[in-house]
Amino acid sequence: MTQSLAGRRRIFGWTAAGLAAAAAVTAAPLLIQAAAPGKTNWQELSDISQTYGTPLSIIALLGVAVGLAHQSRQTAIVYEEAQRVSHRELVIMAINDPELIVCGDPFTIEVTAVEAKQIAHVNLFVHNWSADYRLKRFNDAALRMRLQAHFRGEMARKHWENGGADWRQFAEALGEARMLRFVSLVDATYAEAVSMGPPRLANAFFTPAGQPHRQ
């Protein structure tokens, strides 16, 4: 979040500088005319103005272009957030009403009704991480750290066992490099977790009162 704010400040700074430069170029003839003596070589001043005015105009245009690019990115982020909220609401509806789960994609592995709800809930986590990664709120190291902890659990592994191939196909169809990279990192971390042994079972997440948990 701090990096994002710093980036916005730099962009706004460049945009403001560009607009200020454009204003200076626009006002320069009036200022020169007001300050110049009566016997002024206007042709010479015109040549000087053109010499310095063109680079300043380019800087001003660059500042405006950067500002527009930033605005476009912010619009994309707002749209992404709206889509995420909509998706979350649909999943929560299905979790609260198990009869609605069958309205989604069929499971590729055998699951109970309870496991279907749990996997749907896990899917919300993965969708959030994919959005954060694509918006560069997560780097590779942070994502891997999050996934390593995630795949210690049984339902996390069942979720990717069930839907990992679909995530891959969607990313390839989308053709977005950052999304493909996300899926590859999840695949690699999942395979690494499986190679290290069985997960913690869902019914072993908690222990009876008064008994210490054993990994």
PDB file of C-alpha atoms in Angstrom:
ATOM      1  CA  MET A   1       0.000   0.000   0.000  1.00  0.00           C
ATOM      2  CA  THR A   2       2.868   2.394   0.852  1.00  0.00           C
ATOM      3  CA  GLN A   3       4.535   1.667  -2.484  1.00  0.00           C
ATOM      4  CA  SER A   4       1.243   2.315  -4.279  1.00  0.00           C
ATOM      5  CA  LEU A   5       0.804   5.702  -2.578  1.00  0.00           C
ATOM      6  CA  ALA A   6       4.385   6.655  -3.364  1.00  0.00           C
ATOM      7  CA  GLY A   7       3.865   5.712  -7.005  1.00  0.00           C
ATOM      8  CA  ARG A   8       0.724   7.819  -7.202  1.00  0.00           C
ATOM      9  CA  ARG A   9       2.529  10.799  -5.725  1.00  0.00           C
ATOM     10  CA  ARG A  10       5.312  10.501  -8.293  1.00  0.00           C
ATOM     11  CA  ILE A  11       2.799  10.290 -11.128  1.00  0.00           C
ATOM     12  CA  PHE A  12       0.834  13.271  -9.841  1.00  0.00           C
ATOM     13  CA  GLY A  13       4.113  15.157  -9.466  1.00  0.00           C
ATOM     14  CA  TRP A  14       5.113  14.503 -13.067  1.00  0.00           C
ATOM     15  CA  THR A  15       1.644  15.423 -14.282  1.00  0.00           C
ATOM     16  CA  ALA A  16       1.666  18.665 -12.325  1.00  0.00           C
ATOM     17  CA  ALA A  17       5.139  19.491 -13.643  1.00  0.00           C
ATOM     18  CA  GLY A  18       4.003  18.843 -17.200  1.00  0.00           C
ATOM     19  CA  LEU A  19       0.926  21.023 -16.835  1.00  0.00           C
ATOM     20  CA  ALA A  20       3.029  23.773 -15.240  1.00  0.00           C
ATOM     21  CA  ALA A  21       5.467  23.589 -18.137  1.00  0.00           C
ATOM     22  CA  ALA A  22       2.598  23.810 -20.612  1.00  0.00           C
ATOM     23  CA  ALA A  23       1.219  26.848 -18.802  1.00  0.00           C
ATOM     24  CA  ALA A  24       4.644  28.468 -18.848  1.00  0.00           C
ATOM     25  CA  VAL A  25       4.997  27.901 -22.586  1.00  0.00           C
ATOM     26  CA  THR A  26       1.533  29.344 -23.205  1.00  0.00           C
ATOM     27  CA  ALA A  27       2.127  32.406 -21.067  1.00  0.00           C
ATOM     28  CA  ALA A  28       5.688  33.020 -22.249  1.00  0.00           C
ATOM     29  CA  PRO A  29       4.835  35.342 -25.203  1.00  0.00           C
ATOM     30  CA  LEU A  30       2.697  37.588 -23.011  1.00  0.00           C
ATOM     31  CA  LEU A  31       5.333  37.751 -20.291  1.00  0.00           C
ATOM     32  CA  ILE A  32       8.098  38.477 -22.780  1.00  0.00           C
ATOM     33  CA  GLN A  33       6.064  41.191 -24.464  1.00  0.00           C
ATOM     34  CA  ALA A  34       5.271  42.855 -21.155  1.00  0.00           C
ATOM     35  CA  ALA A  35       8.868  42.766 -19.908  1.00  0.00           C
ATOM     36  CA  ALA A  36      10.743  43.495 -23.127  1.00  0.00           C
ATOM     37  CA  PRO A  37      12.147  46.969 -23.870  1.00  0.00           C
ATOM     38  CA  GLY A  38      10.729  49.003 -26.728  1.00  0.00           C
ATOM     39  CA  LYS A  39      13.624  48.225 -29.112  1.00  0.00           C
ATOM     40  CA  THR A  40      13.426  44.476 -28.905  1.00  0.00           C
ATOM     41  CA  ASN A  41      14.466  42.119 -31.674  1.00  0.00           C
ATOM     42  CA  TRP A  42      11.259  40.122 -31.846  1.00  0.00           C
ATOM     43  CA  GLN A  43      12.596  37.750 -34.496  1.00  0.00           C
ATOM     44  CA  GLU A  44      15.456  36.752 -32.175  1.00  0.00           C
ATOM     45  CA  LEU A  45      13.064  36.277 -29.276  1.00  0.00           C
ATOM     46  CA  SER A  46      10.834  34.165 -31.504  1.00  0.00           C
ATOM     47  CA  ASP A  47      13.756  31.920 -32.439  1.00  0.00           C
ATOM     48  CA  ILE A  48      14.718  31.491 -28.771  1.00  0.00           C
ATOM     49  CA  SER A  49      11.122  30.787 -27.836  1.00  0.00           C
ATOM     50  CA  GLN A  50      10.863  28.047 -30.465  1.00  0.00           C
ATOM     51  CA  THR A  51      14.179  26.550 -29.355  1.00  0.00           C
ATOM     52  CA  TYR A  52      13.086  26.152 -25.739  1.00  0.00           C
ATOM     53  CA  GLY A  53       9.347  25.887 -26.286  1.00  0.00           C
ATOM     54  CA  THR A  54       9.359  22.612 -28.200  1.00  0.00           C
ATOM     55  CA  PRO A  55      11.101  20.507 -25.502  1.00  0.00           C
ATOM     56  CA  LEU A  56       8.865  22.030 -22.842  1.00  0.00           C
ATOM     57  CA  SER A  57       5.795  21.198 -24.898  1.00  0.00           C
ATOM     58  CA  ILE A  58       6.988  17.605 -25.216  1.00  0.00           C
ATOM     59  CA  ILE A  59       7.532  17.386 -21.449  1.00  0.00           C
ATOM     60  CA  ALA A  60       4.058  18.778 -20.872  1.00  0.00           C
ATOM     61  CA  LEU A  61       2.511  16.205 -23.215  1.00  0.00           C
ATOM     62  CA  LEU A  62       4.439  13.417 -21.530  1.00  0.00           C
ATOM     63  CA  GLY A  63       3.128  14.549 -18.152  1.00  0.00           C
ATOM     64  CA  VAL A  64      -0.441  14.494 -19.419  1.00  0.00           C
ATOM     65  CA  ALA A  65       0.109  11.058 -21.016  1.00  0.00           C
ATOM     66  CA  VAL A  66       1.432   9.632 -17.753  1.00  0.00           C
ATOM     67  CA  GLY A  67      -1.562  11.043 -15.903  1.00  0.00           C
ATOM     68  CA  LEU A  68      -3.979   9.476 -18.382  1.00  0.00           C
ATOM     69  CA  ALA A  69      -2.188   6.110 -18.153  1.00  0.00           C
ATOM     70  CA  HIS A  70      -2.459   6.217 -14.373  1.00  0.00           C
ATOM     71  CA  GLN A  71      -6.152   7.070 -14.587  1.00  0.00           C
ATOM     72  CA  SER A  72      -6.703   4.142 -16.944  1.00  0.00           C
ATOM     73  CA  ARG A  73      -4.930   1.780 -14.526  1.00  0.00           C
ATOM     74  CA  GLN A  74      -7.030   3.053 -11.623  1.00  0.00           C
ATOM     75  CA  THR A  75     -10.200   2.419 -13.651  1.00  0.00           C
ATOM     76  CA  ALA A  76      -9.042  -1.145 -14.325  1.00  0.00           C
ATOM     77  CA  ILE A  77      -8.386  -1.680 -10.610  1.00  0.00           C
ATOM     78  CA  VAL A  78     -11.852  -0.400  -9.691  1.00  0.00           C
ATOM     79  CA  TYR A  79     -13.404  -2.748 -12.271  1.00  0.00           C
ATOM     80  CA  GLU A  80     -11.340  -5.676 -10.917  1.00  0.00           C
ATOM     81  CA  GLU A  81     -12.489  -4.944  -7.382  1.00  0.00           C
ATOM     82  CA  ALA A  82     -16.138  -4.772  -8.491  1.00  0.00           C
ATOM     83  CA  GLN A  83     -15.809  -8.122 -10.264  1.00  0.00           C
ATOM     84  CA  ARG A  84     -14.240  -9.668  -7.173  1.00  0.00           C
ATOM     85  CA  VAL A  85     -17.090  -8.454  -4.959  1.00  0.00           C
ATOM     86  CA  SER A  86     -19.657  -9.855  -7.397  1.00  0.00           C
ATOM     87  CA  HIS A  87     -17.902 -13.226  -7.523  1.00  0.00           C
ATOM     88  CA  ARG A  88     -17.629 -13.374  -3.735  1.00  0.00           C
ATOM     89  CA  GLU A  89     -21.347 -12.712  -3.317  1.00  0.00           C
ATOM     90  CA  LEU A  90     -22.246 -15.514  -5.725  1.00  0.00           C
ATOM     91  CA  VAL A  91     -19.990 -17.998  -3.922  1.00  0.00           C
ATOM     92  CA  ILE A  92     -21.334 -16.996  -0.508  1.00  0.00           C
ATOM     93  CA  MET A  93     -24.879 -17.554  -1.775  1.00  0.00           C
ATOM     94  CA  ALA A  94     -23.923 -21.104  -2.803  1.00  0.00           C
ATOM     95  CA  ILE A  95     -22.174 -21.776   0.513  1.00  0.00           C
ATOM     96  CA  ASN A  96     -25.221 -20.634   2.458  1.00  0.00           C
ATOM     97  CA  ASP A  97     -27.566 -22.660   0.264  1.00  0.00           C
ATOM     98  CA  PRO A  98     -25.941 -25.991  -0.731  1.00  0.00           C
ATOM     99  CA  GLU A  99     -28.600 -26.562  -3.394  1.00  0.00           C
ATOM    100  CA  LEU A 100     -27.035 -23.712  -5.376  1.00  0.00           C
ATOM    101  CA  ILE A 101     -23.574 -25.303  -5.487  1.00  0.00           C
ATOM    102  CA  VAL A 102     -24.749 -27.654  -8.254  1.00  0.00           C
ATOM    103  CA  CYS A 103     -25.414 -24.574 -10.408  1.00  0.00           C
ATOM    104  CA  GLY A 104     -21.658 -24.062 -10.781  1.00  0.00           C
ATOM    105  CA  ASP A 105     -19.017 -26.180 -12.503  1.00  0.00           C
ATOM    106  CA  PRO A 106     -19.171 -29.894 -11.651  1.00  0.00           C
ATOM    107  CA  PHE A 107     -16.410 -31.161  -9.389  1.00  0.00           C
ATOM    108  CA  THR A 108     -13.729 -33.277 -11.045  1.00  0.00           C
ATOM    109  CA  ILE A 109     -13.110 -35.254  -7.838  1.00  0.00           C
ATOM    110  CA  GLU A 110     -15.518 -36.973  -5.495  1.00  0.00           C
ATOM    111  CA  VAL A 111     -16.564 -34.692  -2.635  1.00  0.00           C
ATOM    112  CA  THR A 112     -19.239 -34.605   0.023  1.00  0.00           C
ATOM    113  CA  ALA A 113     -21.687 -31.716   0.321  1.00  0.00           C
ATOM    114  CA  VAL A 114     -19.650 -30.306   3.213  1.00  0.00           C
ATOM    115  CA  GLU A 115     -16.397 -30.592   1.249  1.00  0.00           C
ATOM    116  CA  ALA A 116     -18.024 -28.822  -1.699  1.00  0.00           C
ATOM    117  CA  LYS A 117     -18.807 -25.848   0.542  1.00  0.00           C
ATOM    118  CA  GLN A 118     -15.292 -25.892   1.963  1.00  0.00           C
ATOM    119  CA  ILE A 119     -13.688 -25.996  -1.478  1.00  0.00           C
ATOM    120  CA  ALA A 120     -15.904 -23.118  -2.625  1.00  0.00           C
ATOM    121  CA  HIS A 121     -14.678 -21.148   0.364  1.00  0.00           C
ATOM    122  CA  VAL A 122     -11.039 -21.949  -0.451  1.00  0.00           C
ATOM    123  CA  ASN A 123     -11.657 -20.718  -3.980  1.00  0.00           C
ATOM    124  CA  LEU A 124     -12.393 -17.252  -2.597  1.00  0.00           C
ATOM    125  CA  PHE A 125      -8.925 -17.123  -1.047  1.00  0.00           C
ATOM    126  CA  VAL A 126      -7.248 -18.121  -4.303  1.00  0.00           C
ATOM    127  CA  HIS A 127      -9.259 -15.591  -6.305  1.00  0.00           C
ATOM    128  CA  ASN A 128      -8.212 -12.838  -3.899  1.00  0.00           C
ATOM    129  CA  TRP A 129      -4.553 -13.831  -4.186  1.00  0.00           C
ATOM    130  CA  SER A 130      -4.757 -13.952  -7.982  1.00  0.00           C
ATOM    131  CA  ALA A 131      -6.209 -10.430  -8.075  1.00  0.00           C
ATOM    132  CA  ASP A 132      -3.556  -9.125  -5.677  1.00  0.00           C
ATOM    133  CA  TYR A 133      -0.794 -10.776  -7.702  1.00  0.00           C
ATOM    134  CA  ARG A 134      -2.073  -9.454 -11.024  1.00  0.00           C
ATOM    135  CA  LEU A 135      -2.291  -5.941  -9.536  1.00  0.00           C
ATOM    136  CA  LYS A 136       1.282  -6.395  -8.244  1.00  0.00           C
ATOM    137  CA  ARG A 137       0.330  -6.162  -4.591  1.00  0.00           C
ATOM    138  CA  PHE A 138       2.081  -9.538  -4.199  1.00  0.00           C
ATOM    139  CA  ASN A 139       5.481 -10.384  -5.600  1.00  0.00           C
ATOM    140  CA  ASP A 140       6.603 -13.981  -6.276  1.00  0.00           C
ATOM    141  CA  ALA A 141       8.241 -14.432  -2.873  1.00  0.00           C
ATOM    142  CA  ALA A 142       5.204 -13.193  -0.930  1.00  0.00           C
ATOM    143  CA  LEU A 143       2.847 -15.372  -2.968  1.00  0.00           C
ATOM    144  CA  ARG A 144       4.976 -18.483  -2.488  1.00  0.00           C
ATOM    145  CA  MET A 145       5.135 -17.890   1.266  1.00  0.00           C
ATOM    146  CA  ARG A 146       1.349 -17.584   1.408  1.00  0.00           C
ATOM    147  CA  LEU A 147       0.836 -20.713  -0.722  1.00  0.00           C
ATOM    148  CA  GLN A 148       3.286 -22.839   1.251  1.00  0.00           C
ATOM    149  CA  ALA A 149       1.215 -22.290   4.385  1.00  0.00           C
ATOM    150  CA  HIS A 150      -2.025 -22.699   2.422  1.00  0.00           C
ATOM    151  CA  PHE A 151      -1.168 -26.097   0.973  1.00  0.00           C
ATOM    152  CA  ARG A 152      -0.458 -27.604   4.367  1.00  0.00           C
ATOM    153  CA  GLY A 153      -4.248 -28.044   4.668  1.00  0.00           C
ATOM    154  CA  GLU A 154      -6.367 -30.829   3.211  1.00  0.00           C
ATOM    155  CA  MET A 155      -9.070 -28.622   1.671  1.00  0.00           C
ATOM    156  CA  ALA A 156      -6.500 -26.360   0.048  1.00  0.00           C
ATOM    157  CA  ARG A 157      -5.018 -29.338  -1.767  1.00  0.00           C
ATOM    158  CA  LYS A 158      -8.432 -30.721  -2.705  1.00  0.00           C
ATOM    159  CA  HIS A 159      -9.386 -27.348  -4.156  1.00  0.00           C
ATOM    160  CA  TRP A 160      -6.364 -27.264  -6.464  1.00  0.00           C
ATOM    161  CA  GLU A 161      -6.653 -30.965  -7.280  1.00  0.00           C
ATOM    162  CA  ASN A 162     -10.214 -30.266  -8.384  1.00  0.00           C
ATOM    163  CA  GLY A 163      -9.771 -26.942 -10.159  1.00  0.00           C
ATOM    164  CA  GLY A 164      -6.088 -26.439 -10.940  1.00  0.00           C
ATOM    165  CA  ALA A 165      -6.450 -27.608 -14.557  1.00  0.00           C
ATOM    166  CA  ASP A 166      -9.370 -25.214 -15.068  1.00  0.00           C
ATOM    167  CA  TRP A 167      -7.302 -22.316 -13.709  1.00  0.00           C
ATOM    168  CA  ARG A 168      -4.536 -23.238 -16.171  1.00  0.00           C
ATOM    169  CA  GLN A 169      -6.901 -23.420 -19.150  1.00  0.00           C
ATOM    170  CA  PHE A 170      -8.501 -20.091 -18.230  1.00  0.00           C
ATOM    171  CA  ALA A 171      -5.117 -18.378 -17.857  1.00  0.00           C
ATOM    172  CA  GLU A 172      -3.964 -19.700 -21.233  1.00  0.00           C
ATOM    173  CA  ALA A 173      -7.202 -18.606 -22.909  1.00  0.00           C
ATOM    174  CA  LEU A 174      -6.881 -15.177 -21.291  1.00  0.00           C
ATOM    175  CA  GLY A 175      -3.318 -14.874 -22.532  1.00  0.00           C
ATOM    176  CA  GLU A 176      -2.305 -12.611 -19.653  1.00  0.00           C
ATOM    177  CA  ALA A 177       1.335 -13.154 -18.669  1.00  0.00           C
ATOM    178  CA  ARG A 178       0.816 -12.215 -15.031  1.00  0.00           C
ATOM    179  CA  MET A 179      -2.116 -14.628 -14.684  1.00  0.00           C
ATOM    180  CA  LEU A 180      -0.132 -17.440 -16.298  1.00  0.00           C
ATOM    181  CA  ARG A 181       2.716 -16.738 -13.909  1.00  0.00           C
ATOM    182  CA  PHE A 182       0.308 -16.903 -10.968  1.00  0.00           C
ATOM    183  CA  VAL A 183      -1.033 -20.314 -11.998  1.00  0.00           C
ATOM    184  CA  SER A 184       2.489 -21.628 -12.552  1.00  0.00           C
ATOM    185  CA  LEU A 185       3.521 -20.549  -9.068  1.00  0.00           C
ATOM    186  CA  VAL A 186       0.448 -22.198  -7.533  1.00  0.00           C
ATOM    187  CA  ASP A 187       1.090 -25.403  -9.507  1.00  0.00           C
ATOM    188  CA  ALA A 188       4.726 -25.522  -8.413  1.00  0.00           C
ATOM    189  CA  THR A 189       3.962 -24.843  -4.756  1.00  0.00           C
ATOM    190  CA  TYR A 190       1.153 -27.419  -4.752  1.00  0.00           C
ATOM    191  CA  ALA A 191       3.451 -30.080  -6.238  1.00  0.00           C
ATOM    192  CA  GLU A 192       6.122 -29.212  -3.683  1.00  0.00           C
ATOM    193  CA  ALA A 193       3.629 -29.571  -0.822  1.00  0.00           C
ATOM    194  CA  VAL A 194       2.395 -32.940  -2.087  1.00  0.00           C
ATOM    195  CA  SER A 195       5.970 -34.228  -2.361  1.00  0.00           C
ATOM    196  CA  MET A 196       6.582 -33.353   1.288  1.00  0.00           C
ATOM    197  CA  GLY A 197       3.846 -35.647   2.555  1.00  0.00           C
ATOM    198  CA  PRO A 198       0.149 -35.722   3.441  1.00  0.00           C
ATOM    199  CA  PRO A 199      -1.682 -32.560   4.507  1.00  0.00           C
ATOM    200  CA  ARG A 200      -3.226 -31.804   7.847  1.00  0.00           C
ATOM    201  CA  LEU A 201      -6.718 -33.279   7.647  1.00  0.00           C
ATOM    202  CA  ALA A 202      -9.676 -30.950   8.001  1.00  0.00           C
ATOM    203  CA  ASN A 203     -10.967 -32.857  11.028  1.00  0.00           C
ATOM    204  CA  ALA A 204      -7.544 -32.526  12.692  1.00  0.00           C
ATOM    205  CA  PHE A 205      -7.320 -28.716  12.530  1.00  0.00           C
ATOM    206  CA  PHE A 206      -8.578 -28.533  16.111  1.00  0.00           C
ATOM    207  CA  THR A 207      -7.948 -30.735  19.107  1.00  0.00           C
ATOM    208  CA  PRO A 208     -10.289 -31.728  21.943  1.00  0.00           C
ATOM    209  CA  ALA A 209     -10.156 -29.319  24.873  1.00  0.00           C
ATOM    210  CA  GLY A 210      -7.267 -29.982  27.200  1.00  0.00           C
ATOM    211  CA  GLN A 211      -5.290 -32.102  24.747  1.00  0.00           C
ATOM    212  CA  PRO A 212      -2.169 -30.756  23.027  1.00  0.00           C
ATOM    213  CA  HIS A 213      -2.164 -30.786  19.241  1.00  0.00           C
ATOM    214  CA  ARG A 214       0.323 -33.102  17.542  1.00  0.00           C
ATOM    215  CA  GLN A 215       1.425 -32.365  13.983  1.00  0.00           C
TER     216      GLN A 215
END
